[in-house]
Amino acid sequence: MKRSVIIAAALAAMAALPAAAQTYPTKPITMIVPFAAGGPTDIVARIVAEPMSRTLGQQIVIENVAGAGGTTGITRGAGAAADGYTIMMGHMGTHGAAPALYPNLKYNPARDFAPVGLAAGTPIVIVASKGHPANNLQEFIAWAKKQGDKSNHAHAGVGSVSHSTGILLNSIMDTKPTFIPYTGTGPALNDLVSGQVDYMTDQIVNVVGQITAGSIKAFAIATPQRSPALPNLPTTREAGLNNYEVSAWNAIFAPKAVSDDVVKRLNDALVKALDDPNARKRLDDLGGVIPEGADRTPAALQKLVESEVARWTPVLKEAMANAK
Ligand code: ASP
């Protein structure tokens, strides 16, 4: 065979490869954030998307698709073309709590996605408005019991992290507040700062700035250890609430049928983002827990999703029954 024919044959074979395998990504990637801008999912997404874009050589564009506790955006992402140009920033709500709270959920968190990797662990903090009469967790619990449905509890929609960790807290405190849903805890936090709502349980990365600035109160962090970002804030255990220990997380998912090559490229970019000094500092300052080593793999995320769905389903069914 002549040399030119061989080259032509090789080129033809390359052209037959899926475009993704050759040069992915060749255009901007959309990352769906299933909540309003400014909240914790949006914050984590923007922190990792910036260095990921640099590694991939293409911009990751954040698209906020809020609604139904994050399940609207994730449903859209699950059904997007599996070409690597639409990915999602999910979390403990969309991929852990939602199945317990949405009998007709249009996706299965463990089966309908290609996990890319964990972006951050986000401990839960119990926060209240600045003018709240309670000065510690025990006073807050006494207040919440006394107020009943006169107290306003903000959350980011049924099945969100703030909703599921919130109904769990109410169930443990044996309180029945009035719920005020938002499209994300970014806007909920604004109303907490202005005193329109009384309290919320949220991911630490959203609230560290306002706690430190003194524009909201924090009563406890729901982890076994204190956070270096809020060293003066007691743990729930220290504050006398032993059975409320909950942590959330944010993680990147792609539609199920995406190629292994695309997952590899995205995971590699995420791993590099988590080693980026600027991204690390931003996550550290906000109290985010940076995944290390094997916790960064797609396989570890798959396992996490499965264990979270199994863990939250009975807990939330019981908490919902108590809420009635
Ligand atoms: N932290 C929120 C939640 O409660 C969502 C967000 O705004 O990121 O799920």
Coordinates of C-alpha atoms and ligand atoms in Angstrom, one line a residue:
M1 CA 0.0 0.0 0.0
K2 CA 1.3 3.4 -0.9
R3 CA 2.2 5.7 2.0
S4 CA -0.5 8.3 1.2
V5 CA -3.1 5.6 1.2
I6 CA -1.9 4.4 4.7
I7 CA -2.2 8.0 6.0
A8 CA -5.6 8.4 4.5
A9 CA -6.7 5.1 6.1
A10 CA -5.4 6.2 9.5
L11 CA -7.2 9.5 9.3
A12 CA -10.4 7.8 8.3
A13 CA -10.1 5.5 11.3
M14 CA -9.5 8.5 13.6
A15 CA -12.5 10.3 12.3
A16 CA -14.6 7.2 13.1
L17 CA -13.7 7.6 16.8
P18 CA -16.2 9.4 18.9
A19 CA -15.3 13.1 19.0
A20 CA -15.0 12.9 22.8
A21 CA -12.2 10.4 22.6
Q22 CA -10.1 12.6 20.3
T23 CA -10.0 16.0 21.9
Y24 CA -12.7 16.4 24.6
P25 CA -13.4 19.1 25.5
T26 CA -13.6 21.2 22.3
K27 CA -16.2 23.7 23.6
P28 CA -17.5 25.1 26.9
I29 CA -19.0 22.7 29.4
T30 CA -22.2 23.5 31.3
M31 CA -22.2 22.7 35.0
I32 CA -25.8 22.6 36.4
V33 CA -26.0 24.0 39.9
P34 CA -29.5 22.9 41.1
F35 CA -30.0 25.9 43.4
A36 CA -29.9 29.7 43.3
A37 CA -26.6 31.5 42.9
G38 CA -24.7 32.5 46.0
G39 CA -25.6 29.4 48.1
P40 CA -23.2 26.6 49.1
T41 CA -23.6 24.4 46.1
D42 CA -23.0 27.4 43.9
I43 CA -20.0 28.4 46.0
V44 CA -18.3 25.0 45.8
A45 CA -19.1 24.7 42.1
R46 CA -17.4 28.0 41.3
I47 CA -14.4 27.3 43.5
V48 CA -13.6 24.0 41.6
A49 CA -14.9 25.0 38.2
E50 CA -12.3 27.8 37.8
P51 CA -9.2 25.6 38.1
M52 CA -10.9 22.7 36.3
S53 CA -11.5 25.0 33.3
R54 CA -7.8 25.8 33.2
T55 CA -6.9 22.1 33.2
L56 CA -9.5 21.2 30.6
G57 CA -8.6 24.2 28.4
Q58 CA -12.3 25.0 28.1
Q59 CA -14.6 27.1 30.3
I60 CA -17.0 25.4 32.7
V61 CA -20.1 27.7 32.7
I62 CA -22.3 27.5 35.8
E63 CA -26.0 27.3 35.1
N64 CA -28.3 27.7 38.1
V65 CA -31.4 25.6 37.5
A66 CA -33.3 25.8 40.9
G67 CA -36.5 24.1 42.0
A68 CA -37.9 21.2 44.0
G69 CA -35.0 21.0 46.4
G70 CA -32.5 20.6 43.7
T71 CA -34.3 17.7 41.9
T72 CA -35.4 19.9 39.0
G73 CA -31.8 20.7 37.9
I74 CA -30.6 17.2 38.5
T75 CA -33.5 15.7 36.5
R76 CA -32.5 18.0 33.6
G77 CA -28.9 17.0 33.9
A78 CA -29.6 13.3 34.1
G79 CA -31.5 13.6 30.8
A80 CA -28.9 15.8 29.0
A81 CA -26.8 14.5 26.1
A82 CA -24.1 12.2 27.5
D83 CA -21.3 13.9 25.6
G84 CA -19.5 15.5 28.6
Y85 CA -20.8 19.0 27.9
T86 CA -23.4 18.9 30.6
I87 CA -22.4 18.0 34.1
M88 CA -24.0 18.6 37.5
M89 CA -23.0 19.7 41.0
G90 CA -25.1 17.4 43.1
H91 CA -25.2 17.0 46.9
M92 CA -26.3 15.0 49.9
G93 CA -29.9 16.2 49.2
T94 CA -30.2 15.5 45.5
H95 CA -28.3 12.2 45.7
G96 CA -29.0 11.1 49.2
A97 CA -32.2 12.5 50.8
A98 CA -34.4 13.1 47.7
P99 CA -35.6 9.5 47.2
A100 CA -37.1 9.4 50.7
L101 CA -39.1 12.6 50.0
Y102 CA -40.1 12.3 46.4
P103 CA -42.0 9.0 45.7
N104 CA -42.0 10.0 42.0
L105 CA -38.4 11.1 41.7
K106 CA -37.5 10.9 38.0
Y107 CA -33.9 9.7 38.6
N108 CA -32.2 7.1 40.7
P109 CA -29.2 8.7 42.4
A110 CA -27.2 5.4 42.4
R111 CA -28.1 4.2 38.9
D112 CA -28.7 7.1 36.6
F113 CA -25.4 8.9 36.7
A114 CA -21.7 8.6 36.0
P115 CA -20.1 9.8 39.2
V116 CA -17.1 12.1 38.6
G117 CA -15.9 12.8 42.1
L118 CA -16.5 14.4 45.5
A119 CA -15.8 18.2 45.6
A120 CA -16.1 19.0 49.3
G121 CA -17.5 17.8 52.6
T122 CA -19.7 20.4 54.2
P123 CA -20.6 20.0 57.9
I124 CA -24.0 21.3 59.0
V125 CA -24.3 24.3 61.2
I126 CA -27.4 25.4 63.2
V127 CA -27.8 29.1 62.6
A128 CA -30.3 31.8 63.6
S129 CA -31.0 35.5 63.0
K130 CA -28.8 38.0 64.8
G131 CA -31.6 39.2 67.0
H132 CA -32.7 35.7 68.1
P133 CA -33.3 35.6 71.8
A134 CA -31.4 32.4 72.4
N135 CA -27.7 32.6 73.2
N136 CA -26.8 28.9 73.1
L137 CA -28.2 25.6 71.8
Q138 CA -30.1 24.7 74.9
E139 CA -31.8 28.1 75.0
F140 CA -32.6 27.7 71.3
I141 CA -34.2 24.3 71.8
A142 CA -36.3 25.6 74.7
W143 CA -37.4 28.6 72.5
A144 CA -38.2 26.4 69.5
K145 CA -40.4 24.1 71.7
K146 CA -42.3 27.2 73.2
Q147 CA -42.8 28.9 69.8
G148 CA -44.3 25.9 68.0
D149 CA -45.5 26.9 64.5
K150 CA -44.8 30.6 65.3
S151 CA -41.2 30.0 64.6
N152 CA -40.0 30.2 61.0
H153 CA -37.6 27.7 59.7
A154 CA -35.9 28.4 56.3
H155 CA -34.8 25.8 53.8
A156 CA -33.9 25.2 50.2
G157 CA -36.9 23.1 49.2
V158 CA -38.2 19.6 50.1
G159 CA -35.3 17.1 49.9
S160 CA -32.5 19.7 50.0
V161 CA -29.8 19.5 52.6
S162 CA -31.2 22.3 54.7
H163 CA -34.7 20.7 54.6
S164 CA -33.6 17.1 55.4
T165 CA -31.2 18.1 58.1
G166 CA -33.7 20.6 59.4
I167 CA -36.6 18.2 59.7
L168 CA -34.2 15.8 61.4
L169 CA -33.3 18.5 63.9
N170 CA -37.0 19.4 64.5
S171 CA -37.8 15.7 65.0
I172 CA -35.1 15.4 67.6
M173 CA -36.1 18.6 69.3
D174 CA -39.8 17.6 69.0
T175 CA -40.8 20.9 67.4
K176 CA -43.1 21.8 64.6
P177 CA -42.1 25.2 63.0
T178 CA -43.5 26.9 60.0
F179 CA -41.3 26.1 57.0
I180 CA -40.3 28.8 54.6
P181 CA -38.9 27.3 51.3
Y182 CA -36.4 29.1 49.1
T183 CA -34.7 28.3 45.8
G184 CA -31.4 27.8 47.7
T185 CA -29.9 28.7 51.0
G186 CA -28.2 31.8 49.4
P187 CA -31.5 33.7 49.3
A188 CA -32.6 32.0 52.6
L189 CA -29.4 33.3 54.2
N190 CA -30.3 36.9 53.0
D191 CA -33.6 36.6 54.8
L192 CA -31.9 35.2 57.9
V193 CA -29.5 38.1 58.0
S194 CA -32.4 40.6 57.7
G195 CA -34.4 38.7 60.4
Q196 CA -37.3 37.7 58.1
V197 CA -36.8 34.1 59.2
D198 CA -35.7 32.6 62.6
Y199 CA -33.4 29.7 61.9
M200 CA -31.9 27.2 59.5
T201 CA -29.5 24.3 59.3
D202 CA -27.1 24.7 56.5
Q203 CA -23.8 23.7 54.9
I204 CA -20.9 25.4 56.6
V205 CA -19.5 27.0 53.4
N206 CA -22.6 29.2 53.1
V207 CA -22.5 30.6 56.7
V208 CA -18.9 31.1 57.9
G209 CA -18.7 34.6 56.5
Q210 CA -21.9 35.9 58.1
I211 CA -21.2 34.1 61.4
T212 CA -17.7 35.6 61.6
A213 CA -19.1 39.0 60.7
G214 CA -21.7 38.7 63.5
S215 CA -24.6 39.2 61.1
I216 CA -26.2 35.8 62.2
K217 CA -25.9 33.6 65.3
A218 CA -24.5 30.0 65.3
F219 CA -25.4 27.6 68.0
A220 CA -23.5 24.4 67.1
I221 CA -21.7 22.4 64.4
A222 CA -23.2 18.9 63.9
T223 CA -19.8 17.1 63.6
P224 CA -17.9 15.1 66.1
Q225 CA -15.0 17.7 66.0
R226 CA -15.1 21.5 65.8
S227 CA -14.2 23.1 62.5
P228 CA -10.9 25.0 62.1
A229 CA -13.0 27.7 60.3
L230 CA -15.2 28.3 63.3
P231 CA -13.0 27.2 66.3
N232 CA -15.2 28.9 68.9
L233 CA -18.4 27.1 67.8
P234 CA -19.2 24.1 70.0
T235 CA -20.2 20.7 68.5
T236 CA -23.8 19.6 69.0
R237 CA -22.4 17.0 71.4
E238 CA -20.5 19.6 73.4
A239 CA -23.7 21.7 73.4
G240 CA -25.7 18.8 74.8
L241 CA -27.5 17.5 71.7
N242 CA -25.8 14.0 71.4
N243 CA -27.9 12.5 68.6
Y244 CA -27.7 15.2 66.0
E245 CA -24.5 14.6 64.0
V246 CA -24.9 15.3 60.2
S247 CA -22.6 16.3 57.5
A248 CA -23.4 17.1 53.9
W249 CA -21.2 17.1 50.7
N250 CA -21.1 18.3 47.2
A251 CA -20.0 16.2 44.2
I252 CA -19.9 16.2 40.4
F253 CA -22.0 13.9 38.3
A254 CA -22.3 13.4 34.6
P255 CA -25.2 11.7 32.7
K256 CA -25.0 7.9 32.9
A257 CA -23.9 7.1 29.4
V258 CA -20.9 9.4 29.2
S259 CA -17.7 7.7 28.0
D260 CA -15.1 6.5 30.5
D261 CA -12.6 8.8 28.8
V262 CA -14.8 11.8 29.6
V263 CA -15.2 10.7 33.2
K264 CA -11.4 10.3 33.4
R265 CA -10.7 13.8 32.0
L266 CA -13.2 15.4 34.3
N267 CA -12.0 13.5 37.4
D268 CA -8.4 14.4 36.6
A269 CA -9.4 18.1 36.3
L270 CA -11.3 17.8 39.6
V271 CA -8.3 16.2 41.4
K272 CA -6.0 18.9 40.1
A273 CA -8.6 21.6 41.3
L274 CA -8.6 20.0 44.7
D275 CA -4.7 20.4 44.8
D276 CA -4.8 24.0 43.5
P277 CA -3.5 26.2 46.4
N278 CA -6.1 28.9 45.8
A279 CA -9.0 26.5 45.7
R280 CA -7.8 24.8 48.8
K281 CA -7.5 28.0 50.7
R282 CA -11.0 29.1 49.7
L283 CA -12.5 25.8 50.7
D284 CA -10.5 25.7 54.0
D285 CA -11.5 29.3 54.9
L286 CA -15.1 28.4 54.4
G287 CA -14.9 25.2 56.5
G288 CA -15.2 22.8 53.5
V289 CA -13.6 19.4 54.0
I290 CA -11.3 18.7 51.1
P291 CA -11.4 15.1 49.9
E292 CA -8.0 13.4 49.7
G293 CA -6.6 10.2 48.1
A294 CA -9.1 7.5 47.3
D295 CA -12.0 9.7 48.4
R296 CA -11.6 11.6 45.1
T297 CA -12.3 8.6 42.8
P298 CA -15.6 8.0 40.9
A299 CA -15.9 4.7 42.7
A300 CA -15.7 6.3 46.1
L301 CA -18.5 8.7 45.1
Q302 CA -20.7 5.8 43.8
K303 CA -20.3 4.1 47.2
L304 CA -21.1 7.3 49.1
V305 CA -24.3 7.8 47.1
E306 CA -25.4 4.3 47.8
S307 CA -24.7 4.5 51.5
E308 CA -26.3 8.0 51.8
V309 CA -29.5 6.8 50.2
A310 CA -29.6 3.8 52.5
R311 CA -28.8 6.0 55.5
W312 CA -31.2 8.8 54.9
T313 CA -34.3 6.9 53.6
P314 CA -35.4 5.5 57.0
V315 CA -34.3 8.5 59.0
L316 CA -36.3 10.9 56.9
K317 CA -39.4 8.8 56.7
E318 CA -39.4 8.7 60.5
A319 CA -38.7 12.5 60.7
M320 CA -41.5 13.2 58.2
A321 CA -43.9 11.0 60.2
N322 CA -43.0 13.0 63.4
A323 CA -43.5 16.3 61.6
K324 CA -47.2 15.5 61.0
Ligands
ASP1 N1 -27.5 24.2 50.9 C1 -28.7 24.2 50.1 C2 -29.5 23.0 50.6 O1 -30.1 23.2 51.5 C3 -28.7 24.3 48.7 C4 -27.9 25.5 48.1 O2 -28.3 26.6 48.0 O3 -26.8 25.1 47.8 O4 -29.6 22.0 50.0

